[in-house]
Structure formats: structure tokens, C-alpha cells
Short mmCIF file of C-alpha atoms (C1' of nucleotides) in Angstrom, two decimals:
data_model
loop_
_atom_site.label_atom_id
_atom_site.label_comp_id
_atom_site.label_asym_id
_atom_site.label_seq_id
_atom_site.Cartn_x
_atom_site.Cartn_y
_atom_site.Cartn_z
CA MET S 1 0.06 -0.11 0.01
CA ASP S 2 -0.13 3.45 -0.42
CA HIS S 3 1.58 6.60 -0.28
CA HIS S 4 -1.16 8.91 -0.72
CA PRO S 5 0.06 12.11 -2.49
CA ASP S 6 -1.82 14.07 0.03
CA LEU S 7 0.94 12.98 2.60
CA ASP S 8 3.61 15.00 0.87
CA MET S 9 1.48 17.89 0.70
CA LEU S 10 0.42 17.74 4.38
CA GLY S 11 4.07 17.46 5.39
CA ARG S 12 4.86 20.85 3.69
CA THR S 13 2.00 22.72 5.28
CA GLU S 14 2.45 25.57 7.74
CA LEU S 15 0.77 23.39 10.34
CA PHE S 16 2.23 20.08 9.85
CA GLN S 17 5.76 20.61 8.75
CA GLY S 18 8.13 18.82 10.77
CA VAL S 19 5.76 16.04 11.64
CA SER S 20 6.97 12.35 11.47
CA ALA S 21 5.79 10.32 8.50
CA ASP S 22 3.92 8.06 10.82
CA ALA S 23 2.05 10.70 12.55
CA LEU S 24 1.26 12.30 9.21
CA ARG S 25 -0.63 9.20 8.11
CA VAL S 26 -2.78 9.20 11.47
CA ILE S 27 -3.30 13.01 10.85
CA HIS S 28 -4.39 12.30 7.31
CA GLU S 29 -6.63 9.47 8.04
CA SER S 30 -8.47 11.70 10.66
CA ALA S 31 -9.21 14.30 8.15
CA THR S 32 -12.50 14.90 6.36
CA ARG S 33 -12.40 15.79 2.75
CA ARG S 34 -14.44 18.59 1.14
CA GLN S 35 -14.75 19.99 -2.17
CA VAL S 36 -15.91 23.56 -2.88
CA VAL S 37 -16.70 25.41 -6.20
CA ALA S 38 -15.74 28.96 -6.73
CA GLY S 39 -18.00 31.22 -4.78
CA GLU S 40 -19.06 28.29 -2.38
CA VAL S 41 -19.07 29.35 1.37
CA VAL S 42 -16.84 27.18 3.68
CA PHE S 43 -18.04 28.77 6.89
CA ARG S 44 -19.81 32.08 7.74
CA GLN S 45 -18.93 34.82 10.24
CA GLY S 46 -20.45 33.78 13.63
CA ASP S 47 -20.73 30.01 12.88
CA PRO S 48 -19.26 28.00 15.82
CA ALA S 49 -15.72 27.38 15.36
CA ASP S 50 -15.79 23.58 15.27
CA ALA S 51 -13.79 22.80 12.44
CA LEU S 52 -10.28 23.89 10.78
CA TYR S 53 -9.45 23.34 7.22
CA ILE S 54 -6.15 23.24 5.21
CA VAL S 55 -6.35 24.03 1.61
CA ALA S 56 -4.94 21.20 -0.59
CA PHE S 57 -5.70 22.79 -3.86
CA GLY S 58 -7.50 25.94 -5.04
CA ARG S 59 -7.75 29.22 -3.09
CA LEU S 60 -10.11 30.79 -0.42
CA ARG S 61 -11.04 34.21 0.71
CA ALA S 62 -11.45 35.26 4.40
CA SER S 63 -13.47 38.42 4.95
CA GLN S 64 -15.13 40.48 7.68
CA THR S 65 -18.59 41.89 7.08
CA THR S 66 -19.87 44.91 9.11
CA ALA S 67 -23.39 45.35 10.52
CA ASP S 68 -24.29 47.51 7.45
CA GLY S 69 -22.90 44.90 4.95
CA GLN S 70 -19.52 46.40 4.12
CA GLN S 71 -16.83 44.00 3.58
CA VAL S 72 -13.21 43.82 4.41
CA ILE S 73 -10.94 41.13 2.95
CA ILE S 74 -8.65 39.77 5.76
CA ARG S 75 -6.56 37.40 3.44
CA TYR S 76 -6.40 34.91 0.62
CA ILE S 77 -5.68 31.43 1.63
CA GLY S 78 -3.57 29.25 -0.72
CA PRO S 79 -2.44 25.67 -0.85
CA GLY S 80 -0.98 24.44 2.44
CA GLU S 81 -2.38 27.36 4.31
CA VAL S 82 -5.22 27.26 7.26
CA ALA S 83 -8.59 28.33 7.25
CA GLY S 84 -10.51 28.60 10.57
CA TYR S 85 -7.57 29.49 12.92
CA ALA S 86 -10.32 30.21 15.84
CA THR S 87 -10.57 26.59 16.08
CA LEU S 88 -7.07 26.29 17.14
CA SER S 89 -7.32 29.18 19.69
CA ARG S 90 -10.22 28.94 21.87
CA GLY S 91 -12.50 31.11 19.76
CA GLU S 92 -16.08 30.05 20.03
CA ALA S 93 -17.14 31.52 16.70
CA HIS S 94 -15.45 32.14 13.33
CA PRO S 95 -14.53 35.80 13.15
CA GLY S 96 -14.95 36.01 9.47
CA THR S 97 -16.65 34.31 6.58
CA VAL S 98 -14.35 31.97 4.40
CA ALA S 99 -15.46 31.29 0.78
CA ALA S 100 -13.67 29.84 -2.39
CA VAL S 101 -12.43 31.96 -5.09
CA ASP S 102 -11.53 29.17 -7.15
CA ASP S 103 -12.81 25.43 -7.17
CA SER S 104 -10.92 24.01 -4.18
CA ARG S 105 -10.22 20.83 -2.26
CA LEU S 106 -9.90 21.09 1.60
CA LEU S 107 -8.76 18.66 4.45
CA GLY S 108 -10.69 19.34 7.55
CA TRP S 109 -10.29 18.55 11.19
CA THR S 110 -12.70 18.89 14.21
CA ARG S 111 -11.72 21.12 17.17
CA ALA S 112 -11.18 18.01 19.29
CA ALA S 113 -9.03 16.43 16.91
CA ILE S 114 -6.85 19.51 16.30
CA THR S 115 -6.57 20.00 20.06
CA GLN S 116 -5.46 16.55 20.61
CA LEU S 117 -2.98 16.75 17.67
CA MET S 118 -1.39 19.95 19.21
CA GLU S 119 -1.09 18.19 22.60
CA ARG S 120 0.31 15.04 21.39
CA HIS S 121 2.74 16.61 18.89
CA PRO S 122 4.47 19.69 20.19
CA VAL S 123 5.66 20.50 16.78
CA VAL S 124 2.16 21.03 15.64
CA ALA S 125 1.52 23.53 18.42
CA MET S 126 4.75 25.28 17.76
CA ASN S 127 3.78 25.57 14.08
CA ALA S 128 0.47 27.06 15.04
CA VAL S 129 2.32 29.63 17.20
CA ALA S 130 4.51 30.49 14.35
CA MET S 131 1.65 30.67 11.90
CA LEU S 132 -0.59 32.86 14.23
CA GLY S 133 2.62 34.96 15.08
CA ALA S 134 3.11 35.46 11.21
CA ARG S 135 -0.33 36.58 10.61
CA TYR S 136 -0.53 38.86 13.55
CA HIS S 137 2.57 40.60 12.16
CA GLU S 138 1.05 40.90 8.75
CA MET S 139 -1.88 42.43 10.28
CA GLN S 140 0.23 44.97 12.09
CA VAL S 141 1.83 46.04 8.87
CA ARG S 142 -1.50 46.52 7.13
CA LEU S 143 -2.80 48.44 9.98
CA ARG S 144 0.12 50.66 9.94
CA GLU S 145 -0.25 51.25 6.11
CA LEU S 146 -3.79 51.90 6.38
CA SER S 147 -3.20 54.48 9.12
CA THR S 148 -0.20 56.22 7.67
CA GLU S 149 -0.26 55.84 3.77
CA LYS S 150 -2.44 57.62 1.01
CA VAL S 151 -4.54 55.34 -1.26
CA GLU S 152 -2.26 55.01 -4.21
CA ARG S 153 0.69 53.48 -1.98
CA ARG S 154 -1.76 51.35 -0.04
CA ILE S 155 -3.03 49.89 -3.53
CA ALA S 156 0.65 49.44 -4.65
CA HIS S 157 1.39 47.37 -1.41
CA THR S 158 -1.72 45.30 -1.66
CA LEU S 159 -0.83 44.28 -5.33
CA LEU S 160 2.90 43.66 -4.33
CA ARG S 161 1.62 41.59 -1.37
CA LEU S 162 -0.69 39.47 -3.68
CA ALA S 163 2.06 38.95 -6.23
CA GLU S 164 4.30 37.87 -3.58
CA ARG S 165 1.80 35.29 -2.13
CA ALA S 166 0.03 34.36 -5.47
CA GLY S 167 1.89 35.59 -8.41
CA ARG S 168 2.54 33.60 -11.46
CA ARG S 169 5.27 34.65 -14.19
CA SER S 170 3.35 35.37 -17.42
CA LYS S 171 4.60 36.81 -20.63
CA LEU S 172 3.75 40.34 -19.61
CA GLY S 173 5.11 40.21 -15.96
CA ILE S 174 3.71 38.83 -12.68
CA GLU S 175 0.18 37.89 -12.88
CA ILE S 176 -2.17 37.31 -9.99
CA ALA S 177 -3.19 33.89 -10.14
CA PHE S 178 -6.94 34.05 -9.20
CA PRO S 179 -9.84 36.31 -10.27
CA LEU S 180 -9.75 39.69 -8.58
CA THR S 181 -12.23 42.60 -9.14
CA ARG S 182 -11.61 46.18 -8.45
CA GLN S 183 -13.97 45.72 -5.69
CA ASP S 184 -11.76 43.02 -4.07
CA LEU S 185 -8.88 45.28 -4.39
CA ALA S 186 -10.84 48.19 -2.55
CA GLU S 187 -11.74 45.95 0.08
CA MET S 188 -8.14 44.92 0.73
CA SER S 189 -6.72 48.63 0.46
CA GLY S 190 -9.38 50.47 2.42
CA THR S 191 -10.84 52.48 -0.32
CA THR S 192 -13.66 52.35 -3.12
CA LEU S 193 -13.74 50.40 -6.36
CA HIS S 194 -13.73 53.75 -8.12
CA THR S 195 -10.43 54.83 -6.70
CA VAL S 196 -8.98 51.46 -7.43
CA SER S 197 -10.23 51.58 -10.89
CA ARG S 198 -8.86 55.36 -11.52
CA THR S 199 -5.52 54.26 -10.00
CA LEU S 200 -5.23 51.18 -12.18
CA SER S 201 -6.01 53.09 -15.31
CA GLY S 202 -3.29 55.63 -14.48
CA TRP S 203 -0.72 52.81 -13.79
CA GLU S 204 -1.77 51.08 -17.28
CA ASN S 205 -1.26 54.37 -19.09
CA THR S 206 2.34 54.31 -17.88
CA GLY S 207 2.76 50.58 -18.49
CA ILE S 208 3.18 49.58 -14.95
CA VAL S 209 0.39 46.96 -14.90
CA ASP S 210 -1.84 45.43 -17.50
CA CYS S 211 -5.33 44.74 -16.39
CA GLY S 212 -8.91 43.45 -17.50
CA ARG S 213 -11.81 42.05 -16.04
CA ARG S 214 -11.05 40.34 -12.90
CA ARG S 215 -7.52 40.07 -13.93
CA VAL S 216 -4.15 42.05 -12.94
CA VAL S 217 -0.78 41.71 -14.26
CA LEU S 218 2.31 43.57 -12.96
CA CYS S 219 4.45 44.55 -15.69
CA LYS S 220 6.80 46.90 -13.91
CA PRO S 221 6.96 45.39 -10.28
CA GLN S 222 9.90 47.64 -9.29
CA ALA S 223 7.96 50.83 -10.44
CA LEU S 224 5.29 49.57 -8.07
CA VAL S 225 7.77 49.17 -5.18
CA ALA S 226 8.97 52.63 -5.80
CA ILE S 227 5.36 53.95 -5.48
CA ALA S 228 4.80 51.93 -2.41
CA GLU S 229 7.98 53.11 -0.72
CA GLU S 230 8.06 56.72 -1.72
CA ALA S 231 8.74 59.31 0.84
CA ALA S 232 5.46 61.39 0.04
CA MET C 1 10.68 29.14 52.24
CA ASP C 2 8.84 30.74 49.98
CA HIS C 3 5.62 31.25 48.29
CA HIS C 4 6.91 34.19 46.29
CA PRO C 5 3.97 36.56 45.36
CA ASP C 6 4.89 36.55 41.74
CA LEU C 7 3.99 32.94 41.57
CA ASP C 8 0.18 33.73 42.13
CA MET C 9 0.50 36.51 39.64
CA LEU C 10 2.30 34.30 36.98
CA GLY C 11 -0.38 31.46 37.35
CA ARG C 12 -2.91 34.07 36.28
CA THR C 13 -1.07 35.32 33.19
CA GLU C 14 -2.30 34.62 29.63
CA LEU C 15 0.84 32.64 28.96
CA PHE C 16 1.18 30.54 32.23
CA GLN C 17 -2.48 30.01 33.42
CA GLY C 18 -3.23 26.24 34.05
CA VAL C 19 0.59 25.40 34.68
CA SER C 20 1.30 23.30 37.76
CA ALA C 21 2.44 24.96 40.87
CA ASP C 22 5.77 22.98 40.79
CA ALA C 23 6.33 23.99 37.05
CA LEU C 24 5.57 27.58 37.89
CA ARG C 25 8.09 27.74 40.51
CA VAL C 26 10.77 26.45 38.08
CA ILE C 27 9.45 28.94 35.37
CA HIS C 28 9.71 31.78 37.82
CA GLU C 29 13.19 30.89 38.97
CA SER C 30 14.34 30.95 35.37
CA ALA C 31 13.06 34.56 34.73
CA THR C 32 15.11 37.59 34.82
CA ARG C 33 13.62 40.50 36.34
CA ARG C 34 13.80 44.20 35.16
CA GLN C 35 12.54 47.37 36.16
CA VAL C 36 11.82 50.19 33.93
CA VAL C 37 10.68 53.81 34.35
CA ALA C 38 7.93 55.68 32.41
CA GLY C 39 9.23 56.46 28.96
CA GLU C 40 12.09 53.91 29.01
CA VAL C 41 12.38 51.59 26.04
CA VAL C 42 12.19 47.80 26.58
CA PHE C 43 13.24 46.91 23.08
CA ARG C 44 13.18 48.58 19.73
CA GLN C 45 11.78 47.72 16.41
CA GLY C 46 14.25 45.71 14.53
CA ASP C 47 16.20 44.42 17.69
CA PRO C 48 16.69 40.56 17.58
CA ALA C 49 13.80 38.87 19.25
CA ASP C 50 15.83 37.10 21.73
CA ALA C 51 13.63 37.67 24.98
CA LEU C 52 9.92 37.70 26.00
CA TYR C 53 8.62 39.66 28.68
CA ILE C 54 5.54 39.55 31.05
CA VAL C 55 4.37 42.68 32.73
CA ALA C 56 4.06 42.05 36.58
CA PHE C 57 3.13 45.84 37.27
CA GLY C 58 2.84 48.86 35.31
CA ARG C 59 2.13 49.23 31.74
CA LEU C 60 3.85 49.14 28.23
CA ARG C 61 3.05 50.39 24.75
CA ALA C 62 3.69 48.70 21.68
CA SER C 63 4.14 50.73 18.59
CA GLN C 64 5.40 50.60 14.90
CA THR C 65 7.15 53.16 13.37
CA THR C 66 7.32 53.98 9.49
CA ALA C 67 10.35 54.94 7.64
CA ASP C 68 9.56 58.62 7.64
CA GLY C 69 9.00 58.62 11.47
CA GLN C 70 5.12 58.19 11.86
CA GLN C 71 3.93 56.09 14.62
CA VAL C 72 1.16 53.57 15.14
CA ILE C 73 0.24 52.22 18.35
CA ILE C 74 -0.30 48.49 18.03
CA ARG C 75 -1.40 47.84 21.72
CA TYR C 76 -0.91 48.64 25.47
CA ILE C 77 0.32 45.91 27.52
CA GLY C 78 -0.92 45.67 31.09
CA PRO C 79 -0.13 43.32 33.99
CA GLY C 80 -0.11 39.71 33.11
CA GLU C 81 0.36 40.28 29.46
CA VAL C 82 3.16 39.40 26.99
CA ALA C 83 5.52 41.72 25.22
CA GLY C 84 7.67 40.52 22.48
CA TYR C 85 5.67 37.80 21.02
CA ALA C 86 7.99 37.38 18.12
CA THR C 87 10.15 35.48 20.51
CA LEU C 88 7.45 32.81 20.68
CA SER C 89 6.89 32.54 17.02
CA ARG C 90 10.34 32.20 15.04
CA GLY C 91 10.34 35.88 14.40
CA GLU C 92 13.83 37.00 13.94
CA ALA C 93 13.44 40.63 14.88
CA HIS C 94 10.90 42.37 17.10
CA PRO C 95 8.33 44.03 14.87
CA GLY C 96 7.70 47.04 16.98
CA THR C 97 9.18 49.05 19.55
CA VAL C 98 7.97 48.54 23.31
CA ALA C 99 8.39 51.18 25.87
CA ALA C 100 6.91 51.79 29.37
CA VAL C 101 4.17 54.45 29.67
CA ASP C 102 4.17 54.06 33.63
CA ASP C 103 7.08 52.74 35.90
CA SER C 104 6.82 48.82 35.39
CA ARG C 105 8.28 45.66 36.73
CA LEU C 106 8.83 42.94 34.29
CA LEU C 107 9.99 39.31 34.15
CA GLY C 108 11.85 38.08 31.22
CA TRP C 109 12.87 34.75 29.42
CA THR C 110 15.24 34.04 26.86
CA ARG C 111 13.89 32.49 23.46
CA ALA C 112 15.55 29.31 24.32
CA ALA C 113 14.00 29.09 27.63
CA ILE C 114 10.56 29.97 26.33
CA THR C 115 10.82 27.44 23.54
CA GLN C 116 11.78 24.79 25.93
CA LEU C 117 8.80 25.61 28.24
CA MET C 118 6.19 25.30 25.33
CA GLU C 119 7.81 22.08 24.28
CA ARG C 120 7.84 20.65 27.93
CA HIS C 121 4.45 22.03 28.92
CA PRO C 122 1.82 21.77 26.25
CA VAL C 123 -0.48 24.01 28.14
CA VAL C 124 2.01 26.79 27.56
CA ALA C 125 1.98 26.31 23.95
CA MET C 126 -1.57 26.02 23.92
CA ASN C 127 -1.78 29.16 25.86
CA ALA C 128 0.43 30.84 23.44
CA VAL C 129 -1.69 29.74 20.53
CA ALA C 130 -4.88 31.20 22.25
CA MET C 131 -3.20 34.50 22.97
CA LEU C 132 -1.93 35.03 19.32
CA GLY C 133 -5.35 34.08 18.11
CA ALA C 134 -6.93 36.65 20.35
CA ARG C 135 -4.53 39.33 19.07
CA TYR C 136 -4.86 38.38 15.50
CA HIS C 137 -8.50 38.76 15.88
CA GLU C 138 -8.32 42.10 17.69
CA MET C 139 -6.22 43.31 14.76
CA GLN C 140 -8.87 41.99 12.51
CA VAL C 141 -11.52 43.97 14.04
CA ARG C 142 -9.44 47.07 14.14
CA LEU C 143 -8.48 46.79 10.31
CA ARG C 144 -12.19 46.46 9.73
CA GLU C 145 -12.80 49.73 11.81
CA LEU C 146 -10.14 51.68 9.88
CA SER C 147 -11.32 50.39 6.57
CA THR C 148 -14.92 51.21 6.97
CA GLU C 149 -15.62 53.74 9.76
CA LYS C 150 -15.48 57.48 9.94
CA VAL C 151 -13.14 59.06 12.32
CA GLU C 152 -15.48 59.99 15.11
CA ARG C 153 -16.62 56.43 15.32
CA ARG C 154 -13.20 55.19 15.21
CA ILE C 155 -12.13 57.37 18.21
CA ALA C 156 -15.25 56.09 20.15
CA HIS C 157 -14.18 52.64 19.63
CA THR C 158 -10.51 53.14 20.46
CA LEU C 159 -11.86 54.80 23.92
CA LEU C 160 -14.19 51.89 24.57
CA ARG C 161 -11.50 49.43 24.06
CA LEU C 162 -9.20 51.20 26.31
CA ALA C 163 -11.81 51.64 28.92
CA GLU C 164 -12.52 47.98 28.70
CA ARG C 165 -8.76 46.95 29.10
CA ALA C 166 -7.47 49.68 31.32
CA GLY C 167 -10.49 51.48 32.82
CA ARG C 168 -10.83 52.42 36.35
CA ARG C 169 -13.92 53.26 37.98
CA SER C 170 -13.79 57.03 39.29
CA LYS C 171 -16.16 59.52 40.63
CA LEU C 172 -17.12 61.07 37.08
CA GLY C 173 -17.26 57.69 35.21
CA ILE C 174 -14.65 55.38 33.80
CA GLU C 175 -11.17 56.67 33.70
CA ILE C 176 -8.28 55.43 31.57
CA ALA C 177 -5.71 54.37 34.00
CA PHE C 178 -2.60 55.69 32.41
CA PRO C 179 -1.39 58.91 30.80
CA LEU C 180 -2.78 59.22 27.36
CA THR C 181 -2.24 62.26 24.89
CA ARG C 182 -4.22 63.38 21.94
CA GLN C 183 -1.41 62.19 19.98
CA ASP C 184 -1.73 58.64 21.24
CA LEU C 185 -5.27 58.49 20.85
CA ALA C 186 -4.49 59.55 17.12
CA GLU C 187 -2.08 57.01 16.60
CA MET C 188 -4.54 54.21 17.80
CA SER C 189 -7.50 55.61 15.69
CA GLY C 190 -5.64 56.37 12.36
CA THR C 191 -6.11 60.11 12.47
CA THR C 192 -4.32 63.26 13.61
CA LEU C 193 -4.15 64.80 16.95
CA HIS C 194 -6.10 67.75 15.85
CA THR C 195 -9.12 65.69 14.81
CA VAL C 196 -8.95 63.93 18.20
CA SER C 197 -8.91 67.21 20.02
CA ARG C 198 -11.89 68.58 18.15
CA THR C 199 -13.80 65.31 18.57
CA LEU C 200 -12.99 65.12 22.52
CA SER C 201 -13.97 68.91 22.68
CA GLY C 202 -17.34 68.10 20.93
CA TRP C 203 -18.02 65.27 23.31
CA GLU C 204 -16.86 67.30 26.39
CA ASN C 205 -19.57 69.88 25.57
CA THR C 206 -22.38 67.14 25.62
CA GLY C 207 -20.92 65.72 28.71
CA ILE C 208 -20.07 62.44 27.20
CA VAL C 209 -16.32 62.71 28.28
CA ASP C 210 -14.29 64.69 30.71
CA CYS C 211 -10.70 65.04 29.82
CA GLY C 212 -7.72 66.94 30.49
CA ARG C 213 -3.94 66.85 29.85
CA ARG C 214 -3.00 63.43 29.42
CA ARG C 215 -6.34 62.18 30.94
CA VAL C 216 -9.74 60.98 29.64
CA VAL C 217 -12.70 59.91 31.58
CA LEU C 218 -15.73 58.42 30.05
CA CYS C 219 -18.78 59.88 31.82
CA LYS C 220 -21.43 58.54 29.60
CA PRO C 221 -20.00 55.31 28.11
CA GLN C 222 -23.56 54.34 26.77
CA ALA C 223 -23.34 57.38 24.44
CA LEU C 224 -20.09 56.57 23.32
CA VAL C 225 -21.27 52.94 22.29
CA ALA C 226 -24.20 54.71 20.51
CA ILE C 227 -21.71 56.79 18.50
CA ALA C 228 -19.56 53.57 17.71
CA GLU C 229 -22.42 51.57 16.66
CA GLU C 230 -24.51 54.18 14.72
CA ALA C 231 -25.58 53.25 11.26
CA ALA C 232 -24.01 56.23 9.59
"C1'" DC U 1 -28.93 38.55 -28.11
"C1'" DG U 2 -30.38 39.73 -23.73
"C1'" DG U 3 -29.02 40.48 -19.15
"C1'" DA U 4 -26.26 40.67 -15.34
"C1'" DC U 5 -21.76 42.00 -13.68
"C1'" DT U 6 -17.85 44.73 -14.07
"C1'" DT U 7 -15.33 48.65 -15.17
"C1'" DT U 8 -14.67 53.48 -16.48
"C1'" DT U 9 -14.98 58.33 -16.24
"C1'" DG U 10 -16.85 62.82 -15.12
"C1'" DA U 11 -18.63 66.11 -11.71
"C1'" DA U 12 -20.08 67.49 -7.30
"C1'" DG U 13 -19.57 67.13 -2.43
"C1'" DT U 14 -17.13 66.64 2.02
"C1'" DA U 15 -14.73 64.75 5.80
"C1'" DA U 16 -10.44 65.14 7.47
"C1'" DT U 17 -5.78 66.87 7.06
"C1'" DT U 18 -2.81 70.52 6.79
"C1'" DC U 19 -1.03 74.98 7.97
"C1'" DA U 20 -0.82 78.44 11.49
"C1'" DA U 21 -1.08 80.52 15.69
"C1'" DG U 22 -2.01 81.08 20.43
"C1'" DG U 23 -3.36 79.35 25.14
"C1'" DG U 24 -2.65 76.62 29.33
"C1'" DG U 25 -0.63 73.21 32.93
"C1'" DA U 26 3.00 71.10 35.16
"C1'" DG U 27 7.30 70.91 36.58
"C1'" DT U 28 12.09 73.25 37.29
"C1'" DG U 29 15.16 76.34 39.08
"C1'" DG U 30 15.95 80.71 40.97
"C1'" DC E 1 6.84 81.71 45.42
"C1'" DC E 2 7.39 83.30 41.07
"C1'" DA E 3 9.03 82.98 36.36
"C1'" DC E 4 10.51 80.31 32.67
"C1'" DT E 5 10.14 76.57 29.70
"C1'" DC E 6 8.73 72.63 27.65
"C1'" DC E 7 4.93 70.04 26.37
"C1'" DC E 8 0.47 69.54 25.46
"C1'" DC E 9 -3.83 70.98 23.81
"C1'" DT E 10 -7.15 74.11 21.21
"C1'" DT E 11 -9.26 76.34 17.70
"C1'" DG E 12 -9.85 78.79 12.90
"C1'" DA E 13 -8.97 78.89 8.11
"C1'" DA E 14 -7.43 76.86 3.81
"C1'" DT E 15 -6.64 72.85 1.17
"C1'" DT E 16 -7.15 68.43 -0.56
"C1'" DA E 17 -7.53 63.52 -1.36
"C1'" DC E 18 -11.05 60.87 -1.60
"C1'" DT E 19 -15.81 59.47 -1.55
"C1'" DT E 20 -20.14 59.87 -3.54
"C1'" DC E 21 -23.26 60.42 -7.21
"C1'" DA E 22 -24.30 59.46 -11.80
"C1'" DA E 23 -24.30 57.49 -16.19
"C1'" DA E 24 -22.46 54.87 -19.69
"C1'" DA E 25 -19.63 51.37 -21.97
"C1'" DG E 26 -17.55 46.75 -22.05
"C1'" DT E 27 -17.51 41.87 -21.31
"C1'" DC E 28 -19.06 37.41 -20.34
"C1'" DC E 29 -22.38 33.84 -20.28
"C1'" DG E 30 -26.41 31.47 -21.11
#
DNA sequence: CGGACTTTTGAAGTAATTCAAGGGGAGTGG
DNA sequence: CCACTCCCCTTGAATTACTTCAAAAGTCCG
């Protein structure tokens, strides 16, 4: 028998890297599998946090919604990354909604299972600490950007972060590897879709980006870096 | 010998709650003590993250500074709370600067010590996960506020959060229990000290707050909640 | 080819910043 | 105890970056 291809994948995830092959097999067997299609909701803000998922394939989006319906995108979740961190950390409810932006395949564990795994395998707990520390740090950076930078710089930073985490080399430059509307960029940058549209149009005129419907390509990343870092 | 009063304190901190009394004693003995006076820096942004502190007494402030010198206040750190989380989570450098806002007494551990503690005592690792999850969640909420709310609501939220975490009942209402300038409030709310000043003046006229030099008292907290939650 | 999204662009409006100046409080040192 | 000085705070006026409002043009899909 059976070296399931998921085992390699699991061994390289942020949560399970460094776990022994034997333990990985047990972990894998205790997982539930779930397929979601683009647009499908994995869990909703306020749902009880009783499961945690790892993306095996595809991409999810975590967002928070305000009482009056405005959205903020917290992050995109790609292969090997965790959705539903509240399940790790004593949170009772999911703080945000997670939905698929592409057809995706997930592995899931119950709260009881994941708690037991952390207790039994210190490396898993350490990985969880490292992961949450990294996310906390990323949020600090975004908070600082949102507090101190003007819109154009924020949009530049947003695009550069997306390219970093989900960029794909293409003919014209680095392409963001999943569908992304102006509204999405606005919800990541703390502005409106109008301002994003105007800004991208400006950049398109100078050849910095090339974009279309739900698609953005960074043609001159270093020009974007210059905008993101500029003193003003 | 010796039931050191710090032991009780340690057993109630976010990081060491639930640890056995024996283990607590060992943990306590491996700590270094440090006194800081108001204004003193504990560590600076960019310093190697080789130590973690717990506040035994007093209060610290964690902030991030931009290349051009603007500051953002990440959080205030009160008794029982952790400063220097990067030491837990594989961060190489402290992502922000931590300084004392009141004279404070700290207990510190090296990175090696804290890593060993997490490996040896699963409950410590679980506490670390819970703590970082809570902080990550708090940042998500702040990011959402900063993205979607107008200044007045943000300042109201900021004050309510401060009151929640460091409020002290006084004759006039709930007083924020440490010195707090308009500039500080601005750096927490993502605005300027001028706007904070104007907003507080307005609230003072309607009796919602009472404030002076480095001091704020919430006289009508529910009025502030109304402002923070209002539809507009 | 119809219909639903998504995107663009102009024009008007405004919330908040920036610029500027002055007014207090608290501590210090004479 | 008073005066000096350093912060901190306040308030007005001008400016502006961005949003909001409005309309139309693309683009994709069934």
C-alpha cells in the first residue's frame, strides 16, 4: 500500500511541517475531505468554530462583514494554508466568512482532533504559534499602512503582497493567479472600487500594470515598489 | 521558604495559566527581573527577538514606526500580558518598539527558555496559541474599523477598548488608568491629534467625556457606544 | 441577443488633513 | 513663590484627497 500524494502535501503545510511520516499518516486519516466550487462558502462569520481546514488545492478568501454589509478582505488562503484559525485558539465562533475564489479541495479536522494533535505533537503546536505570529505581524503591517499611507501607496502594497503570495510569471510580467475584481482590491486596500479603477487606469497608461476584467498583471513590479515606498 | 507573590501572578497570566505550581516555580526561577521607568524603552523595532517579557506591574506600549517617523500604536500591554511575542513564533526581529508608559516591573525569559517551556508544557504552547489568536482577531476588528468607519466612530471604539482593558471606576465615570495624549489616541485611531482634540472637545460639551492633559474619563459610556455603533 | 456583472470616467461634495497661531498646565530652578 | 520653559492642547482657516453620485460602456455567459 499506499503513499497517498496528500501526505507529501500535508508534510509541507504551515501547520504540519516537521511532523513524522507515521504521525502524518494518522493525521491524514483523521481528516475529512471537502470539495468546494468557486463562490461557495466554507463557513460564515459567527458560525461555531468547530472545524479547521487546510487548502489542498485552490484558493479561499477570508473576509469580515460589518453590520451594514460592508466587507473587508482579511486574506486569501492558498494551498497548504489554514482556514478557521479560531478552532486552534479557543475562539468560539469564526470571526470571518471564508469562501472559495476558485474550485478548491480542502482537508478538515474537528476542534477536538486538532486540539489533541497539538497536545500530542509539540511541533504542531509550535507551528500553530509560528503561523499565528506571522499573521498577527502581517496585520500590524497592514494596520500601519492603512493608518499612515495615502491610497495609491496602499493599493501598490496590496498588489505587491498579492504578487508575493499568489503571483505567477506570465509573458507580460507577474500575474495574480486568481480572479480579482476592483471591488476586491478596494476591500483589501481600504478604499472604493472607483478609486482603485482610477489608480489602475493611471498605472496602465504608464505601462506599470496590465489589467482587465478580474485580472491584474504587474508589468513593472519595481515601479510599483517605488510607489509603495516613496517618501510622500 | 517561599511562596513568592509573583507565583500567584504568573499563574494568572495569559501565557502561564493552568501550569502546575511546581512548574510555575521553575519557570519563575528561570526568569530575569527588570524594572523600567515611564518612557524607558524595553526593546526597539528591529532588535533581535531574543527575549519575551511579562508585565508584573505597570504598563507598556507597543508601536510601529514608519520609515518617515510616523507611529502607530499596536497595543498597550498591562499586568499579566506578554511583550515580545516574536520570541514565541520564530520571528527574528521584534516587529515593533515597546516602551513603558508607567514605571513597570517585568519578568523576562530568553528565546531558548520559552521554546523549551512550550515543548515541555503543552499548556503553555496552547496558551500561546490562544493569546496570538486573540491578538490576531483584535487586529482584524481594528482593520475593519479603520477601513469602513469615519473618524468619530473610530475614536469612540478606541476609547471603549481602552476602557475595557484599562478602565478604572472614578467619581465622574470610567477613567483610562494611564497617561494618554491626544497624539496617542490619534495613533490608535488612524487620525491626527487635531481631529482627536476637536472630537473630544465636542464630546466634552455634551458631557460624554471629561478630559484634561493626558487624561480621559468616559462619563457616559453608553453614549459612546451609541456613537460607535451608529448606522451612518 | 439579452441580461447581469464589472469597469470606466466625469462632476460634485465633503470629511478630514494640513497649515498656522495662540493658550494653558506642570514641573523646574531661581 | 514666581517666572521660565517645555509640552500638550485648542481652535480657526485653507486645502485636498477621496468619496459619493451618476451615467454609460464593456464583457462574459447562457
